[in-house]
Tab-separated table of C-alpha atoms and ligand atoms in Angstrom:
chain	number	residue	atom	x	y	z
A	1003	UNK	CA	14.794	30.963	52.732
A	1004	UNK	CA	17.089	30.194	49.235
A	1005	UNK	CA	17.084	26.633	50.948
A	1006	UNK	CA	13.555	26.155	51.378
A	1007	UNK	CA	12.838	27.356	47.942
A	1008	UNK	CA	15.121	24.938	46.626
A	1009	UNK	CA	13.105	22.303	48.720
A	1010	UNK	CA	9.956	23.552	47.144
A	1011	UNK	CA	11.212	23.283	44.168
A	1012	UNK	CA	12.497	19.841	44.151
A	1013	UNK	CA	9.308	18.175	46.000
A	1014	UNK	CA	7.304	20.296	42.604
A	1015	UNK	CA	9.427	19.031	40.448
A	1016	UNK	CA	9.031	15.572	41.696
A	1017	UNK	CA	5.303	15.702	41.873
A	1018	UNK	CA	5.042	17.351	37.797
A	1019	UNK	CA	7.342	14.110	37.076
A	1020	UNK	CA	5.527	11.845	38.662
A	1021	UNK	CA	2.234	12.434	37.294
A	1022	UNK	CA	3.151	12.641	34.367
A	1023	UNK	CA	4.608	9.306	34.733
A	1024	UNK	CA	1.131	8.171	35.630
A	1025	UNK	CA	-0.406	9.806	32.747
A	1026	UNK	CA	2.209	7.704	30.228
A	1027	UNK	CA	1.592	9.259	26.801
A	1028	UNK	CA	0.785	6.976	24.152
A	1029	UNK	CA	3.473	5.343	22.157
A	1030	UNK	CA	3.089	6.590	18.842
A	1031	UNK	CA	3.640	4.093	15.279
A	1032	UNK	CA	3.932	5.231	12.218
A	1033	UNK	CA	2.258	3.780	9.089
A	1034	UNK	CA	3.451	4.163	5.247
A	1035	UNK	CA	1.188	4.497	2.670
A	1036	UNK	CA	0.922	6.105	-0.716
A	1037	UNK	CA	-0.282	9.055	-1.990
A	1038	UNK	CA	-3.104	10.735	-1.578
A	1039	UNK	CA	-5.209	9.830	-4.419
A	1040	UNK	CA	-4.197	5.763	-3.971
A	1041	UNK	CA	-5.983	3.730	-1.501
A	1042	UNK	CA	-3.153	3.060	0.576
A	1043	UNK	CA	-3.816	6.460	2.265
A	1044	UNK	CA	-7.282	6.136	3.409
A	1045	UNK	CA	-6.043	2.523	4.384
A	1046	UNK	CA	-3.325	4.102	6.671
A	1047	UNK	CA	-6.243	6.264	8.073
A	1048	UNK	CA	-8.823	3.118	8.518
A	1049	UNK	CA	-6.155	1.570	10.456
A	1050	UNK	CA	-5.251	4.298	12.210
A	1051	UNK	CA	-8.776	5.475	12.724
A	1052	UNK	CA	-9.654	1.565	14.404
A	1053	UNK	CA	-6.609	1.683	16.617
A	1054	UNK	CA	-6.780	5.274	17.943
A	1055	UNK	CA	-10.148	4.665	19.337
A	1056	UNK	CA	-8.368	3.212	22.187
A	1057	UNK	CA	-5.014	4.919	22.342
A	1058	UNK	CA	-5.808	5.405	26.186
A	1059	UNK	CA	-6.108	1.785	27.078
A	1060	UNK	CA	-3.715	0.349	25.002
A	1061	UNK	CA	-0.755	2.422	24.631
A	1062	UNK	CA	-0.555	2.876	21.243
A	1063	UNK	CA	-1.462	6.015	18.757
A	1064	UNK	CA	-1.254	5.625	14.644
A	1065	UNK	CA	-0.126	8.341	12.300
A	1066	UNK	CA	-0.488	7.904	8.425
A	1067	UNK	CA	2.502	9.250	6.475
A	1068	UNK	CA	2.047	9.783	2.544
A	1069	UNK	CA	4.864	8.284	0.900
A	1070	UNK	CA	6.003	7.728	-3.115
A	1071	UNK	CA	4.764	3.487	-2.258
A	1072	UNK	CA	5.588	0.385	-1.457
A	1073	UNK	CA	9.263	-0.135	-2.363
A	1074	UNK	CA	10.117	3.077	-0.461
A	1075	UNK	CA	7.581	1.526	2.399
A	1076	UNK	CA	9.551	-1.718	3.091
A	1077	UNK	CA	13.075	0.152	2.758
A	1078	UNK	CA	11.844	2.899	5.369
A	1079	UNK	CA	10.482	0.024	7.965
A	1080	UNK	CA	13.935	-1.808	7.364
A	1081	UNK	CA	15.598	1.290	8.123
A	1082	UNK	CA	12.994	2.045	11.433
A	1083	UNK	CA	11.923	5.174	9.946
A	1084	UNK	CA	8.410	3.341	9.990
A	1085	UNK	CA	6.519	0.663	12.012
A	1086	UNK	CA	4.169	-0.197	9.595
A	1087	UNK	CA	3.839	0.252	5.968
A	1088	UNK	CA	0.850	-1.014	3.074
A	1089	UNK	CA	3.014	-2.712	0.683
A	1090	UNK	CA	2.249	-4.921	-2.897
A	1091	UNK	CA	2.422	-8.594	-2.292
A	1092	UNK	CA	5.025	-9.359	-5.208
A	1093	UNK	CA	7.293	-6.459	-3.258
A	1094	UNK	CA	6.974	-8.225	-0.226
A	1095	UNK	CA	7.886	-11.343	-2.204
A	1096	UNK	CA	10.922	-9.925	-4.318
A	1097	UNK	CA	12.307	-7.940	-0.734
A	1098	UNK	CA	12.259	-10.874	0.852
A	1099	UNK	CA	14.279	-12.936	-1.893
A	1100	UNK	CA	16.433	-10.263	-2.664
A	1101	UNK	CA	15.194	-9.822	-6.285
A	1102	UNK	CA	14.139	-6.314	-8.084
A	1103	UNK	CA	14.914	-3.538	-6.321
A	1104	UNK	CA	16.162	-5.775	-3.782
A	1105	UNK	CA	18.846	-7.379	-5.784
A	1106	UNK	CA	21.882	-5.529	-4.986
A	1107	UNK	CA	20.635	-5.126	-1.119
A	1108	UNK	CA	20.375	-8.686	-0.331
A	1109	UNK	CA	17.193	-10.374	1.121
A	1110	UNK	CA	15.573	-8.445	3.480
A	1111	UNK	CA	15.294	-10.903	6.207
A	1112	UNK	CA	13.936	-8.852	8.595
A	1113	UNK	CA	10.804	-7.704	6.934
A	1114	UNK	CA	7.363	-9.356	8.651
A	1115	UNK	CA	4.008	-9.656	7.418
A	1116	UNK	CA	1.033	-8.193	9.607
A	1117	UNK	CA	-1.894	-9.134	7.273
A	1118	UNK	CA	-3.209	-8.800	3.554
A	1119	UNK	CA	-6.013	-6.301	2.898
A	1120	UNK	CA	-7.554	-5.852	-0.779
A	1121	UNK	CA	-6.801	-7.067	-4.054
A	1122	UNK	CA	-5.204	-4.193	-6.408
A	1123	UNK	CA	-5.098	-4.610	-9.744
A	1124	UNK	CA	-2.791	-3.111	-12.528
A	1125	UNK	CA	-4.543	-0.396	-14.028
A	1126	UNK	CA	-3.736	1.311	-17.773
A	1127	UNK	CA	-5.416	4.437	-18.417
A	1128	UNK	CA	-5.146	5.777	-21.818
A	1129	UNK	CA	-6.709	9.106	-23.337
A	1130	UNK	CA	-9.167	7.943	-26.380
A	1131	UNK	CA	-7.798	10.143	-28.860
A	1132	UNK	CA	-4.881	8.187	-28.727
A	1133	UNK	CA	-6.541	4.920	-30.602
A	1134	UNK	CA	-4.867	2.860	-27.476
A	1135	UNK	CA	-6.841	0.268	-26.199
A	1136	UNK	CA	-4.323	-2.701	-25.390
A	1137	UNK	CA	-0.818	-2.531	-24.093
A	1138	UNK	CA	0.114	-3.947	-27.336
A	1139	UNK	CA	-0.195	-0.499	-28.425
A	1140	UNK	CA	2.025	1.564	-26.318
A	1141	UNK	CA	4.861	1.815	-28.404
A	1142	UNK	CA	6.126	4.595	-29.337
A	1143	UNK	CA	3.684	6.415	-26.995
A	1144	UNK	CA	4.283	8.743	-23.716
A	1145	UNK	CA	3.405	6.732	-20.939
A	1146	UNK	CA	4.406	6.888	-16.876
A	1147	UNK	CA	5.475	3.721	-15.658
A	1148	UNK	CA	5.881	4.946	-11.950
A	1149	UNK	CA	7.924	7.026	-9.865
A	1150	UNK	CA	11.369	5.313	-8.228
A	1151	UNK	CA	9.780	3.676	-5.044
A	1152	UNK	CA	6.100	3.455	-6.110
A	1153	UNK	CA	5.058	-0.792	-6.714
A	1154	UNK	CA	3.219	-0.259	-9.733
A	1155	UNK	CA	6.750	0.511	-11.444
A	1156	UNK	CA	7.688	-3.058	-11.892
A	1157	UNK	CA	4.537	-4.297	-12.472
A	1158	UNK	CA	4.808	-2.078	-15.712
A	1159	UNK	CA	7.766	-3.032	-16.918
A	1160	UNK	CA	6.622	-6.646	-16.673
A	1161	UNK	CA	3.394	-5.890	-18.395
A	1162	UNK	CA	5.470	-4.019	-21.484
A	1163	UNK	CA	8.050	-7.079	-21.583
A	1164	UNK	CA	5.302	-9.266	-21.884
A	1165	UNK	CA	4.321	-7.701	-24.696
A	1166	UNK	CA	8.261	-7.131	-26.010
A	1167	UNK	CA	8.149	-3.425	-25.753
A	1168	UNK	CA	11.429	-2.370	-23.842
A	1169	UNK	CA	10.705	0.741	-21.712
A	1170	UNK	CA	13.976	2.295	-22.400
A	1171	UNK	CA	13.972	1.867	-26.313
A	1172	UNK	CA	10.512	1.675	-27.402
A	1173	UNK	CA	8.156	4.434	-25.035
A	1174	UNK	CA	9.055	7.373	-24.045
A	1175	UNK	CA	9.068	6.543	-20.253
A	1176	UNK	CA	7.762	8.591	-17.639
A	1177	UNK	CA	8.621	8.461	-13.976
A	1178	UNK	CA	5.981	10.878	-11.909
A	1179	UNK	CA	4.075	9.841	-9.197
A	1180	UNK	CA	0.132	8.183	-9.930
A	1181	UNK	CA	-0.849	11.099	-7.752
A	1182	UNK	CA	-0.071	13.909	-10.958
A	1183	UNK	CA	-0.787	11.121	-13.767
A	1184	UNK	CA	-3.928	11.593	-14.116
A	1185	UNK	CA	-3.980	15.717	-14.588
A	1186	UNK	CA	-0.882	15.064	-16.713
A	1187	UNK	CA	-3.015	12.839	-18.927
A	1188	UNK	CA	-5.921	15.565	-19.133
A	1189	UNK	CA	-2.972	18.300	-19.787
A	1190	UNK	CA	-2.048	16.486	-22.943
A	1191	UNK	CA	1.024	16.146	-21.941
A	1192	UNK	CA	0.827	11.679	-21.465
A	1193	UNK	CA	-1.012	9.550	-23.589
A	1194	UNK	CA	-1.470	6.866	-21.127
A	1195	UNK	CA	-0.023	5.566	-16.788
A	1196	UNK	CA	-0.290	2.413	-15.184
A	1197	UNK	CA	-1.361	2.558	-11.498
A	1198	UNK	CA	-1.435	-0.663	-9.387
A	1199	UNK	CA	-3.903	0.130	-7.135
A	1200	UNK	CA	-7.158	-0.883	-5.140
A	1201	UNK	CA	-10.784	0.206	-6.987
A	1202	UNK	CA	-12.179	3.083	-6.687
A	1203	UNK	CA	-9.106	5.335	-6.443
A	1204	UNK	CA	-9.570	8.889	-6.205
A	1205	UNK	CA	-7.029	8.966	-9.089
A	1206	UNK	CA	-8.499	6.251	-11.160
A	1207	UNK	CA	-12.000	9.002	-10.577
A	1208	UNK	CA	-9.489	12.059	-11.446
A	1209	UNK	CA	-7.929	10.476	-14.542
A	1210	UNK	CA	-11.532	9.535	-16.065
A	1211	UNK	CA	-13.650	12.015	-14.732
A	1212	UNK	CA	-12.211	15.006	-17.112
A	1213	UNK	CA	-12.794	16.617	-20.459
A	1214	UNK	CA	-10.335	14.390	-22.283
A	1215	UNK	CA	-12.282	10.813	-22.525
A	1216	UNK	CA	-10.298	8.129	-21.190
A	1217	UNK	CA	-10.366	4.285	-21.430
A	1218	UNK	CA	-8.701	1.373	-19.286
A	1219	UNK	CA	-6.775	-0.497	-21.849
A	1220	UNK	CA	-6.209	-4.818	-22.113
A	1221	UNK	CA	-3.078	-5.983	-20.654
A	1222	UNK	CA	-2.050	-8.486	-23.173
A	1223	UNK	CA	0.517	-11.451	-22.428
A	1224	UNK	CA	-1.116	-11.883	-19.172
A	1225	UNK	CA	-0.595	-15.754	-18.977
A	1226	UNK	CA	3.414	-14.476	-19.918
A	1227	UNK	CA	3.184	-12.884	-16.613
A	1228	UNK	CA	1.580	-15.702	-14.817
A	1229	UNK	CA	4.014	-18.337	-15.670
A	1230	UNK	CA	6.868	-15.975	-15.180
A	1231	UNK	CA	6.304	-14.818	-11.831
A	1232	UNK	CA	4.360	-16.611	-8.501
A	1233	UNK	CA	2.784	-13.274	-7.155
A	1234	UNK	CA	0.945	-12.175	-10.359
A	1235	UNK	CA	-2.891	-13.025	-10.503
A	1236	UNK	CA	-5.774	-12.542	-12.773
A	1237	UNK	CA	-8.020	-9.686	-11.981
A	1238	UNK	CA	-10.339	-7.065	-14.028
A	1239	UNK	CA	-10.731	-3.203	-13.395
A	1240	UNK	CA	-14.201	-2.689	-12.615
A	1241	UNK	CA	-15.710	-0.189	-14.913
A	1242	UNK	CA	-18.469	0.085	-12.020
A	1243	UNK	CA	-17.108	3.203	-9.816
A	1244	UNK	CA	-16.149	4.985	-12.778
A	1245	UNK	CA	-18.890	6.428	-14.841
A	1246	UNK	CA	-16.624	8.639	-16.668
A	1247	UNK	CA	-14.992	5.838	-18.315
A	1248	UNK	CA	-15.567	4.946	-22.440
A	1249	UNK	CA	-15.060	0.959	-21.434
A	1250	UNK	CA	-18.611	-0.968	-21.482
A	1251	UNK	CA	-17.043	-4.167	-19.748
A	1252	UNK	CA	-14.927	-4.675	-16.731
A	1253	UNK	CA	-10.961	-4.964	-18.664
A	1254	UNK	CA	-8.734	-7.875	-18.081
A	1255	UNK	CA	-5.786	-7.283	-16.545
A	1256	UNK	CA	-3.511	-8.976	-13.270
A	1257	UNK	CA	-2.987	-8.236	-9.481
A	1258	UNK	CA	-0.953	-8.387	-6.531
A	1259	UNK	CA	-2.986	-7.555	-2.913
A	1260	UNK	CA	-2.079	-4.560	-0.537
A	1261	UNK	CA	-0.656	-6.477	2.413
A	1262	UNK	CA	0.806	-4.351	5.941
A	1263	UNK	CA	4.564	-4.725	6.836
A	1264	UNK	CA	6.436	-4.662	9.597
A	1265	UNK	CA	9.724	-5.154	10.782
A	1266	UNK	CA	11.134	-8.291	13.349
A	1267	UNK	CA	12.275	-5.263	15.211
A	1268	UNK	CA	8.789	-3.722	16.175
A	1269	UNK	CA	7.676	-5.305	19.807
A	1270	UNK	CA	4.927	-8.252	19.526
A	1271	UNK	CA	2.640	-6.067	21.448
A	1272	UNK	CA	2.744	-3.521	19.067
A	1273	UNK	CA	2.230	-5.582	16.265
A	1274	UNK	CA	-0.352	-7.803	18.617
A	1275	UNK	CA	-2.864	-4.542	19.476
A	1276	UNK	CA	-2.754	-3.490	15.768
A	1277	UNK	CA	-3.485	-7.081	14.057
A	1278	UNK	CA	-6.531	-7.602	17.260
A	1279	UNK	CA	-7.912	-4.079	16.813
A	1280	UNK	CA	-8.915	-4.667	13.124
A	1281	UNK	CA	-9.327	-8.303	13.140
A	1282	UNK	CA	-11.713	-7.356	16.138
A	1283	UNK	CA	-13.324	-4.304	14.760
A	1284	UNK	CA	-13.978	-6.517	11.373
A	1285	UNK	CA	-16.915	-4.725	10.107
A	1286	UNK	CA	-16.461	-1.914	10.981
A	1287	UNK	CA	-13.090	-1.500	9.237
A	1288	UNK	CA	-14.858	-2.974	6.139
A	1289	UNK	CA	-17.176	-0.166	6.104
A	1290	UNK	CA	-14.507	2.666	5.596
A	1291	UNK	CA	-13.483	1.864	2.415
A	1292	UNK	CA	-15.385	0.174	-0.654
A	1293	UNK	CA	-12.189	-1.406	-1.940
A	1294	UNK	CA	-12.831	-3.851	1.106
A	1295	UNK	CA	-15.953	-4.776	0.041
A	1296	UNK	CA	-14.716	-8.689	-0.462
A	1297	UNK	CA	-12.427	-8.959	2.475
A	1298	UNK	CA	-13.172	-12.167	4.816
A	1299	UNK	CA	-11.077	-12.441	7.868
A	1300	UNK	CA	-9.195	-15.452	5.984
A	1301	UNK	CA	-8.610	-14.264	3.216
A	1302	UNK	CA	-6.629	-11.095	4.989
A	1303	UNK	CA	-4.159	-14.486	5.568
A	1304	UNK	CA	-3.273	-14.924	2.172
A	1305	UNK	CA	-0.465	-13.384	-0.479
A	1306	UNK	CA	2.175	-13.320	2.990
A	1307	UNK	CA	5.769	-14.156	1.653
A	1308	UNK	CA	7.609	-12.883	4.827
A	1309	UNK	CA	7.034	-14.456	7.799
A	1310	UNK	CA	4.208	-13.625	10.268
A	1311	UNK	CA	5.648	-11.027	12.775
A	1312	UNK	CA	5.103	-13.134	16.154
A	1313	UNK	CA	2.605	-10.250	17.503
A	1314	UNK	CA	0.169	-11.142	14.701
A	1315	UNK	CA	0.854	-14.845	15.355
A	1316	UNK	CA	-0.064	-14.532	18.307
A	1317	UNK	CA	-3.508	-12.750	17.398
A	1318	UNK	CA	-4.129	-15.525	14.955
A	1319	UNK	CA	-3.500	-18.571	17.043
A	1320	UNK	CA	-5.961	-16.994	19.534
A	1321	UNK	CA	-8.388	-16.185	17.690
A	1322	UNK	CA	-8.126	-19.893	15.839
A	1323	UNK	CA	-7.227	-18.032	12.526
A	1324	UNK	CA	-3.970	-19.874	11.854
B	2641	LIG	N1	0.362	0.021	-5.279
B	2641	LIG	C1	0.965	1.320	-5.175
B	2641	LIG	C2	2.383	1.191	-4.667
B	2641	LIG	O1	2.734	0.182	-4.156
B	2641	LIG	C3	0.205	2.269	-4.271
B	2641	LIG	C4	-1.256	2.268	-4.474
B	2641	LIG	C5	-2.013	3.131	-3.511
B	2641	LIG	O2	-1.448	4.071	-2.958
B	2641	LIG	O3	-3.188	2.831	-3.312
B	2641	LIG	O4	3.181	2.066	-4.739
């Protein structure tokens, strides 16, 4: 009798395997982003949200992480922590050549590029009562820069050296994440942050939608920055999406784009279902976030300074993109 229990047992054992075997569950990616308030979140989701419609046929199921941004993206997919991650196109750049962050690390020579999405541009918000309305007039003013790991970080620093204000000496520097700045600057307790990011932002709405009137201030020295570095271009903040905001004309200020990352270690397939999913799914991606409004399937080719993971490649040869 023990026996033929033991039989049973095995042949139900074998069966429960078996199907589930045949019912193969999903292999599941992981995709950096930012925080919540950015627009690398809801990209993470718009991504996810295109390739999880067919999790069943091909295999593969998205989850969004919120992370502190895109330095901490590339080092996390270098380390396999994440598949994916939304990352500034001069980060991609300085990982790749070893420079920044970078520097002590050595190129990251693994890193690939999926595709480019929207252009972000470098954003200063600044309280009105504080009379600032140009980076020119930061010094000596309270001002976050970005936390360790975000993008927008380096991009300040540049845009006070331009101007010859050292961060160290001549602000007092702040390090907190874009996703407090803005109730930070309504506390009182900053006079003005810099946020890279894509337009709108749920912070950039936060920041100027409050009691204390805000403005977005001029980045001065901008054709510094453009000689000085390849991956900086001109861009403006729109005052558009932000009704809140003192400013009567779009500001002049510069940009990198938010491109997706991946490592030479993720399987082409992988890479190949995610870059055919939204290149096929074009419009309707487009529609889930405004900050995509200008995106042309070209132009989703451009600001790449690793090379093209061979899954994408792939993609783009077939579809006659590249
Ligand atoms: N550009 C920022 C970064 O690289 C993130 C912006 C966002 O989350 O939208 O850290």
């Amino acid at each position: 009798m023990k026996k033929i229990t033991a039989i049973l047992a095995i042949v139900f054992f074998t069966v429960i395997v078996n199907s589930g075997t045949a019912l193969t569950r999903p292999t599941v990616i992981s995709i950096g982003t930012g925080g919540i308030t950015g627009v690398y979140y809801p990209t993470g989701g718009a991504i996810a949200k295109i390739v999880n419609k067919k999790k069943n046929e091909n295999g593969i199921r998205a989850l969004v992480d919120s992370t502190s941004g895109s330095v901490f993206n590339v080092n996390a997919v270098m380390a396999g922590d994440l598949e994916f991650g939304v990352v500034q196109s001069d980060r991609q750049f300085q990982a790749m050549n070893g420079m920044a962050e970078w520097k002590k690390k050595g190129p990251q020579t693994d890193l690939r590029a999926v595709f480019s999405i929207y252009p972000e541009a470098v954003t200063l918000v600044a309280a009105a009562d504080t009379g600032i309305t140009s980076s020119l007039d930061l010094r000596g003013k309270r001002v976050n820069i970005g936390n360790p790991g975000s993008g927008q970080r380096q991009n300040s620093i540049d845009a006070l050296n331009a101007v010859g204000i050292n961060y160290e000496t001549d602000i007092q520097a702040e390090s907190i994440k874009a996703s407090e700045a803005a109730g930070l600057l309504q506390d009182h307790r900053i006079d003005a942050f810099f946020y890279t990011v894509g337009h709108p932002s749920g912070a950039i709405t936060e920041a100027t939608s409050g009691a204390r009137k805000v403005v977005f201030a001029r980045i001065d020295g901008i054709e510094t920055l453009l000689e000085n570095f390849p991956y900086y271009t001109r861009t403006t903040v729109p005052i558009a999406p932000y009704p809140g905001v003192l400013n009567k004309t779009d500001i002049e200020t510069f940009g990198v784009r938010a491109t997706l990352v991946t490592s030479a270690k993720v399987p082409d397939y992988i890479v190949y279902t995610i870059t055919k999913e939204i290149f096929e799914n074009f419009e309707e991606f487009k529609k889930l976030h405004p900050a995509y409004t200008n995106l042309t399937k070209e132009s989703m080719l451009t600001g790449l300074s690793a090379p093209i993971h061979p899954g994408a490649l792939k993609y783009y040869r077939e579809a006659g993109l590249k």
